mmCIF file of C-alpha atoms in Angstrom:
data_model
loop_
_atom_site.group_PDB
_atom_site.id
_atom_site.type_symbol
_atom_site.label_atom_id
_atom_site.label_comp_id
_atom_site.label_asym_id
_atom_site.label_seq_id
_atom_site.Cartn_x
_atom_site.Cartn_y
_atom_site.Cartn_z
ATOM 1 C CA GLY A 1 10.319 -2.240 -11.195
ATOM 2 C CA ALA A 2 6.916 -3.494 -12.315
ATOM 3 C CA VAL A 3 4.243 -1.120 -13.597
ATOM 4 C CA VAL A 4 1.093 -1.059 -12.487
ATOM 5 C CA SER A 5 -1.013 2.210 -13.726
ATOM 6 C CA GLN A 6 -3.851 3.227 -12.591
ATOM 7 C CA HIS A 7 -6.527 5.826 -14.294
ATOM 8 C CA PRO A 8 -7.818 8.410 -13.653
ATOM 9 C CA SER A 9 -5.496 9.939 -11.317
ATOM 10 C CA ARG A 10 -8.089 12.310 -10.239
ATOM 11 C CA VAL A 11 -12.078 12.308 -10.886
ATOM 12 C CA ILE A 12 -15.016 14.537 -9.637
ATOM 13 C CA CYS A 13 -18.236 13.235 -10.335
ATOM 14 C CA LYS A 14 -21.712 14.261 -8.399
ATOM 15 C CA SER A 15 -23.783 12.011 -6.734
ATOM 16 C CA GLY A 16 -25.830 9.610 -8.084
ATOM 17 C CA THR A 17 -23.560 8.387 -10.904
ATOM 18 C CA SER A 18 -21.121 5.826 -11.162
ATOM 19 C CA VAL A 19 -17.488 6.095 -11.105
ATOM 20 C CA LYS A 20 -15.098 3.176 -13.123
ATOM 21 C CA ILE A 21 -11.722 3.268 -12.124
ATOM 22 C CA GLU A 22 -8.924 1.059 -14.025
ATOM 23 C CA CYS A 23 -5.921 -0.707 -12.841
ATOM 24 C CA ARG A 24 -3.712 -2.183 -15.555
ATOM 25 C CA SER A 25 0.257 -3.917 -14.939
ATOM 26 C CA LEU A 26 1.675 -3.029 -17.884
ATOM 27 C CA ASP A 27 4.908 -5.265 -18.088
ATOM 28 C CA PHE A 28 3.819 -8.795 -16.106
ATOM 29 C CA GLN A 29 0.767 -10.759 -16.147
ATOM 30 C CA ALA A 30 -1.183 -10.325 -13.032
ATOM 31 C CA THR A 31 -3.605 -12.894 -11.618
ATOM 32 C CA THR A 32 -4.432 -11.315 -8.531
ATOM 33 C CA MET A 33 -4.990 -7.883 -7.623
ATOM 34 C CA PHE A 34 -5.805 -5.841 -4.666
ATOM 35 C CA TRP A 35 -7.902 -2.728 -4.552
ATOM 36 C CA TYR A 36 -7.343 -0.677 -1.367
ATOM 37 C CA ARG A 37 -8.949 2.748 0.018
ATOM 38 C CA GLN A 38 -7.031 5.303 1.816
ATOM 39 C CA PHE A 39 -8.524 7.986 3.936
ATOM 40 C CA PRO A 40 -6.671 10.998 5.117
ATOM 41 C CA LYS A 41 -4.158 10.353 7.859
ATOM 42 C CA GLN A 42 -4.510 6.588 8.107
ATOM 43 C CA SER A 43 -3.745 3.721 6.577
ATOM 44 C CA LEU A 44 -4.575 1.292 3.765
ATOM 45 C CA MET A 45 -7.690 -0.473 3.705
ATOM 46 C CA LEU A 46 -7.638 -3.507 1.995
ATOM 47 C CA MET A 47 -11.505 -3.344 0.051
ATOM 48 C CA ALA A 48 -11.056 -6.450 -2.018
ATOM 49 C CA THR A 49 -9.169 -9.063 -4.015
ATOM 50 C CA SER A 50 -9.846 -9.582 -7.545
ATOM 51 C CA ASN A 51 -8.767 -12.703 -8.806
ATOM 52 C CA GLU A 52 -8.350 -13.056 -13.086
ATOM 53 C CA GLY A 53 -11.670 -14.892 -13.928
ATOM 54 C CA SER A 54 -13.180 -15.142 -11.103
ATOM 55 C CA LYS A 55 -15.836 -13.382 -8.314
ATOM 56 C CA ALA A 56 -13.862 -10.724 -6.441
ATOM 57 C CA THR A 57 -13.652 -11.493 -2.426
ATOM 58 C CA TYR A 58 -14.658 -8.776 -0.680
ATOM 59 C CA GLU A 59 -13.349 -7.742 3.284
ATOM 60 C CA GLN A 60 -15.428 -7.779 5.861
ATOM 61 C CA GLY A 61 -18.271 -4.163 5.791
ATOM 62 C CA VAL A 62 -17.227 -3.484 2.006
ATOM 63 C CA GLU A 63 -20.429 -3.387 -0.210
ATOM 64 C CA LYS A 64 -20.016 -5.727 -3.354
ATOM 65 C CA ASP A 65 -23.064 -4.054 -4.951
ATOM 66 C CA LYS A 66 -21.394 -0.812 -4.645
ATOM 67 C CA PHE A 67 -18.075 -1.229 -5.370
ATOM 68 C CA LEU A 68 -17.935 -3.381 -8.257
ATOM 69 C CA ILE A 69 -14.955 -5.467 -9.163
ATOM 70 C CA ASN A 70 -14.250 -6.917 -12.652
ATOM 71 C CA HIS A 71 -10.606 -9.031 -13.320
ATOM 72 C CA ALA A 72 -11.294 -9.670 -17.026
ATOM 73 C CA SER A 73 -7.954 -10.213 -18.271
ATOM 74 C CA LEU A 74 -4.559 -10.948 -16.689
ATOM 75 C CA THR A 75 -3.559 -7.297 -16.923
ATOM 76 C CA LEU A 76 -6.468 -5.495 -16.358
ATOM 77 C CA SER A 77 -8.823 -4.958 -13.005
ATOM 78 C CA THR A 78 -11.399 -2.418 -12.842
ATOM 79 C CA LEU A 79 -13.418 -0.641 -9.575
ATOM 80 C CA THR A 80 -16.924 0.723 -10.443
ATOM 81 C CA VAL A 81 -18.051 2.826 -7.325
ATOM 82 C CA THR A 82 -21.644 2.555 -8.117
ATOM 83 C CA SER A 83 -24.058 5.394 -7.158
ATOM 84 C CA ALA A 84 -21.460 7.183 -5.790
ATOM 85 C CA HIS A 85 -21.873 9.572 -2.865
ATOM 86 C CA PRO A 86 -19.694 12.290 -0.880
ATOM 87 C CA GLU A 87 -18.607 9.775 1.555
ATOM 88 C CA ASP A 88 -17.088 7.304 -1.099
ATOM 89 C CA SER A 89 -14.931 10.651 -2.112
ATOM 90 C CA SER A 90 -11.430 8.717 -0.802
ATOM 91 C CA PHE A 91 -7.967 7.870 -2.446
ATOM 92 C CA TYR A 92 -8.340 3.749 -4.028
ATOM 93 C CA ILE A 93 -5.285 2.475 -4.645
ATOM 94 C CA CYS A 94 -4.994 -0.578 -6.867
ATOM 95 C CA SER A 95 -1.908 -3.118 -5.988
ATOM 96 C CA ALA A 96 -0.797 -6.281 -8.393
ATOM 97 C CA LEU A 97 0.711 -9.711 -7.425
ATOM 98 C CA GLY A 98 2.624 -11.199 -10.454
ATOM 99 C CA THR A 99 2.243 -14.844 -11.615
ATOM 100 C CA SER A 100 6.264 -15.619 -12.275
ATOM 101 C CA GLY A 101 9.425 -13.549 -12.325
ATOM 102 C CA ARG A 102 10.217 -10.547 -10.720
ATOM 103 C CA SER A 103 6.567 -9.894 -9.743
ATOM 104 C CA GLY A 104 6.191 -13.099 -7.866
ATOM 105 C CA THR A 105 7.901 -12.476 -5.019
ATOM 106 C CA GLY A 106 5.677 -11.398 -2.610
ATOM 107 C CA GLU A 107 5.878 -8.057 -3.354
ATOM 108 C CA LEU A 108 2.836 -6.012 -4.359
ATOM 109 C CA PHE A 109 3.312 -3.049 -6.851
ATOM 110 C CA PHE A 110 1.290 -0.244 -6.346
ATOM 111 C CA GLY A 111 -0.498 2.434 -8.845
ATOM 112 C CA GLU A 112 -0.490 5.673 -8.638
ATOM 113 C CA GLY A 113 -3.797 5.839 -6.993
ATOM 114 C CA SER A 114 -7.201 7.721 -7.869
ATOM 115 C CA ARG A 115 -8.642 10.223 -5.894
ATOM 116 C CA LEU A 116 -12.358 10.417 -6.029
ATOM 117 C CA THR A 117 -14.220 13.211 -5.529
ATOM 118 C CA VAL A 118 -18.171 12.950 -4.916
ATOM 119 C CA LEU A 119 -19.950 16.253 -5.203
ATOM 120 C CA GLY B 1 -5.189 -11.136 14.841
ATOM 121 C CA ASN B 2 -2.173 -9.807 12.911
ATOM 122 C CA SER B 3 -1.581 -6.091 13.386
ATOM 123 C CA VAL B 4 1.432 -3.382 12.462
ATOM 124 C CA THR B 5 1.886 -0.491 15.225
ATOM 125 C CA GLN B 6 3.828 2.286 13.967
ATOM 126 C CA MET B 7 4.935 5.543 15.756
ATOM 127 C CA GLU B 8 2.618 8.420 14.574
ATOM 128 C CA GLY B 9 3.899 11.193 12.926
ATOM 129 C CA PRO B 10 4.772 13.854 11.804
ATOM 130 C CA VAL B 11 7.870 13.389 11.989
ATOM 131 C CA THR B 12 10.289 16.492 11.100
ATOM 132 C CA LEU B 13 14.080 16.888 11.175
ATOM 133 C CA SER B 14 16.603 18.363 9.695
ATOM 134 C CA GLU B 15 18.690 17.670 6.779
ATOM 135 C CA GLU B 16 21.549 15.001 7.437
ATOM 136 C CA ALA B 17 19.729 13.895 11.136
ATOM 137 C CA PHE B 18 19.033 10.369 11.682
ATOM 138 C CA LEU B 19 15.876 8.594 11.263
ATOM 139 C CA THR B 20 14.069 6.205 13.098
ATOM 140 C CA ILE B 21 10.520 5.274 12.476
ATOM 141 C CA ASN B 22 9.516 2.579 15.270
ATOM 142 C CA CYS B 23 7.201 -0.576 13.981
ATOM 143 C CA THR B 24 5.772 -3.305 15.536
ATOM 144 C CA TYR B 25 3.583 -6.279 14.844
ATOM 145 C CA THR B 26 1.722 -9.501 16.043
ATOM 146 C CA ALA B 27 1.455 -12.264 14.017
ATOM 147 C CA THR B 28 1.055 -15.851 14.076
ATOM 148 C CA GLY B 29 2.955 -18.098 12.512
ATOM 149 C CA TYR B 30 6.331 -16.497 10.604
ATOM 150 C CA PRO B 31 5.565 -13.419 8.513
ATOM 151 C CA SER B 32 7.329 -11.473 6.020
ATOM 152 C CA LEU B 33 8.035 -7.325 6.941
ATOM 153 C CA PHE B 34 7.787 -4.506 4.514
ATOM 154 C CA TRP B 35 8.641 -1.135 4.447
ATOM 155 C CA TYR B 36 6.451 0.935 1.307
ATOM 156 C CA VAL B 37 7.407 4.497 0.921
ATOM 157 C CA GLN B 38 4.873 6.992 -0.551
ATOM 158 C CA TYR B 39 6.209 9.579 -2.020
ATOM 159 C CA PRO B 40 3.749 13.066 -2.820
ATOM 160 C CA GLY B 41 1.465 12.475 -5.631
ATOM 161 C CA GLU B 42 2.713 8.696 -6.275
ATOM 162 C CA GLY B 43 1.428 5.365 -5.381
ATOM 163 C CA LEU B 44 3.359 2.866 -2.840
ATOM 164 C CA GLN B 45 6.364 1.647 -3.442
ATOM 165 C CA LEU B 46 8.656 -1.188 -1.993
ATOM 166 C CA LEU B 47 11.840 0.142 -0.122
ATOM 167 C CA LEU B 48 12.921 -2.795 1.500
ATOM 168 C CA LYS B 49 11.730 -5.984 3.279
ATOM 169 C CA ALA B 50 13.033 -9.123 4.913
ATOM 170 C CA THR B 51 11.539 -12.368 5.440
ATOM 171 C CA LYS B 52 12.867 -13.967 8.497
ATOM 172 C CA ALA B 53 14.232 -13.055 11.715
ATOM 173 C CA ASP B 54 17.618 -11.328 11.664
ATOM 174 C CA ASP B 55 17.285 -10.548 8.658
ATOM 175 C CA LYS B 56 18.390 -7.067 7.215
ATOM 176 C CA GLY B 57 16.446 -5.580 4.394
ATOM 177 C CA SER B 58 18.337 -2.224 3.095
ATOM 178 C CA ASN B 59 17.563 0.124 0.256
ATOM 179 C CA LYS B 60 18.593 3.623 -0.670
ATOM 180 C CA GLY B 61 20.593 4.339 2.572
ATOM 181 C CA PHE B 62 17.601 2.706 4.524
ATOM 182 C CA GLU B 63 17.637 -0.028 6.897
ATOM 183 C CA ALA B 64 15.321 -2.187 9.158
ATOM 184 C CA THR B 65 16.321 -5.490 11.253
ATOM 185 C CA TYR B 66 13.629 -7.957 11.430
ATOM 186 C CA ARG B 67 13.447 -8.616 15.525
ATOM 187 C CA LYS B 68 11.847 -11.858 16.462
ATOM 188 C CA GLU B 69 12.603 -11.390 20.220
ATOM 189 C CA THR B 70 10.671 -7.700 19.878
ATOM 190 C CA THR B 71 8.446 -8.094 17.071
ATOM 191 C CA SER B 72 9.960 -5.441 15.472
ATOM 192 C CA PHE B 73 11.216 -3.949 12.454
ATOM 193 C CA HIS B 74 12.318 -0.099 12.923
ATOM 194 C CA LEU B 75 13.194 1.794 9.828
ATOM 195 C CA GLU B 76 16.752 3.691 10.129
ATOM 196 C CA LYS B 77 18.765 5.463 8.228
ATOM 197 C CA GLY B 78 21.901 7.300 9.148
ATOM 198 C CA SER B 79 21.197 11.034 7.061
ATOM 199 C CA VAL B 80 18.048 11.775 5.604
ATOM 200 C CA GLN B 81 17.434 14.664 2.716
ATOM 201 C CA VAL B 82 15.016 16.439 1.492
ATOM 202 C CA SER B 83 14.001 13.862 -1.149
ATOM 203 C CA ASP B 84 13.383 11.333 1.949
ATOM 204 C CA SER B 85 10.225 13.634 2.894
ATOM 205 C CA ALA B 86 7.349 11.301 1.796
ATOM 206 C CA VAL B 87 4.964 8.777 4.021
ATOM 207 C CA TYR B 88 6.160 5.566 5.353
ATOM 208 C CA PHE B 89 4.293 2.409 5.761
ATOM 209 C CA CYS B 90 5.193 -0.819 7.549
ATOM 210 C CA ALA B 91 3.345 -3.718 6.344
ATOM 211 C CA LEU B 92 3.391 -7.306 6.997
ATOM 212 C CA ILE B 93 1.965 -10.664 4.966
ATOM 213 C CA ALA B 94 1.360 -13.966 6.879
ATOM 214 C CA GLY B 95 0.738 -17.100 5.445
ATOM 215 C CA THR B 96 -1.267 -15.262 2.595
ATOM 216 C CA TYR B 97 -0.764 -12.204 0.446
ATOM 217 C CA LYS B 98 -3.791 -10.328 1.943
ATOM 218 C CA TYR B 99 -0.723 -7.438 3.508
ATOM 219 C CA ILE B 100 -1.547 -5.666 6.809
ATOM 220 C CA PHE B 101 -0.356 -1.746 6.882
ATOM 221 C CA GLY B 102 0.603 0.442 9.879
ATOM 222 C CA THR B 103 -1.287 3.766 9.709
ATOM 223 C CA GLY B 104 2.052 5.376 8.252
ATOM 224 C CA THR B 105 4.597 7.997 9.770
ATOM 225 C CA ARG B 106 4.631 10.991 7.611
ATOM 226 C CA LEU B 107 8.421 12.222 7.293
ATOM 227 C CA LYS B 108 9.164 15.926 6.616
ATOM 228 C CA VAL B 109 12.987 17.088 6.009
ATOM 229 C CA LEU B 110 14.182 20.560 6.028
ATOM 230 C CA ALA B 111 16.747 22.138 4.203
#
């Protein structure tokens, strides 16, 4: 299947610093990517929809100034957690929806996830 | 609004036991239904899907049938293996690519 890669898989940072997480579609072009947050023993919560070349669409309750999303190319979207605090510690997952071919079927391809721990 | 309800886990089974994980949904229109699986330390991956009523999705011995009359998409496998231990998510999309996920059901299979 199509491959989506996230980096880093784990990051530990101090409170008040910013952390950038990258999401890359390795073998297809993804005009649309999604960022999710997964809390322990809970489902995935959609944070925002990232469209290449335009501003991200954030879900209600998600602070756009805190979670900066950039989708500058058809293969890369980044999530930056700004001025991170311990309550931002979580598992962040990206997914990508392709424009055609095997990735244009409505199936999402997920990255491996990035576990953020803010001390 | 659209929603997905899954049975709570964890589900613990012995190897070769029969598995059922219940999933029911609420949606406007005609959703597509999915089961995703998350193995330890990995991202979610599609297990199977069904796009219209009475469709049966199947993969790796798992099956689920889209039941419009009961708004259900229960996941079944006749004989589970230790390697099936994972978290299983039921999901739907209806009209857009905005997925709605259930809370996930953790399956643990004992040898």
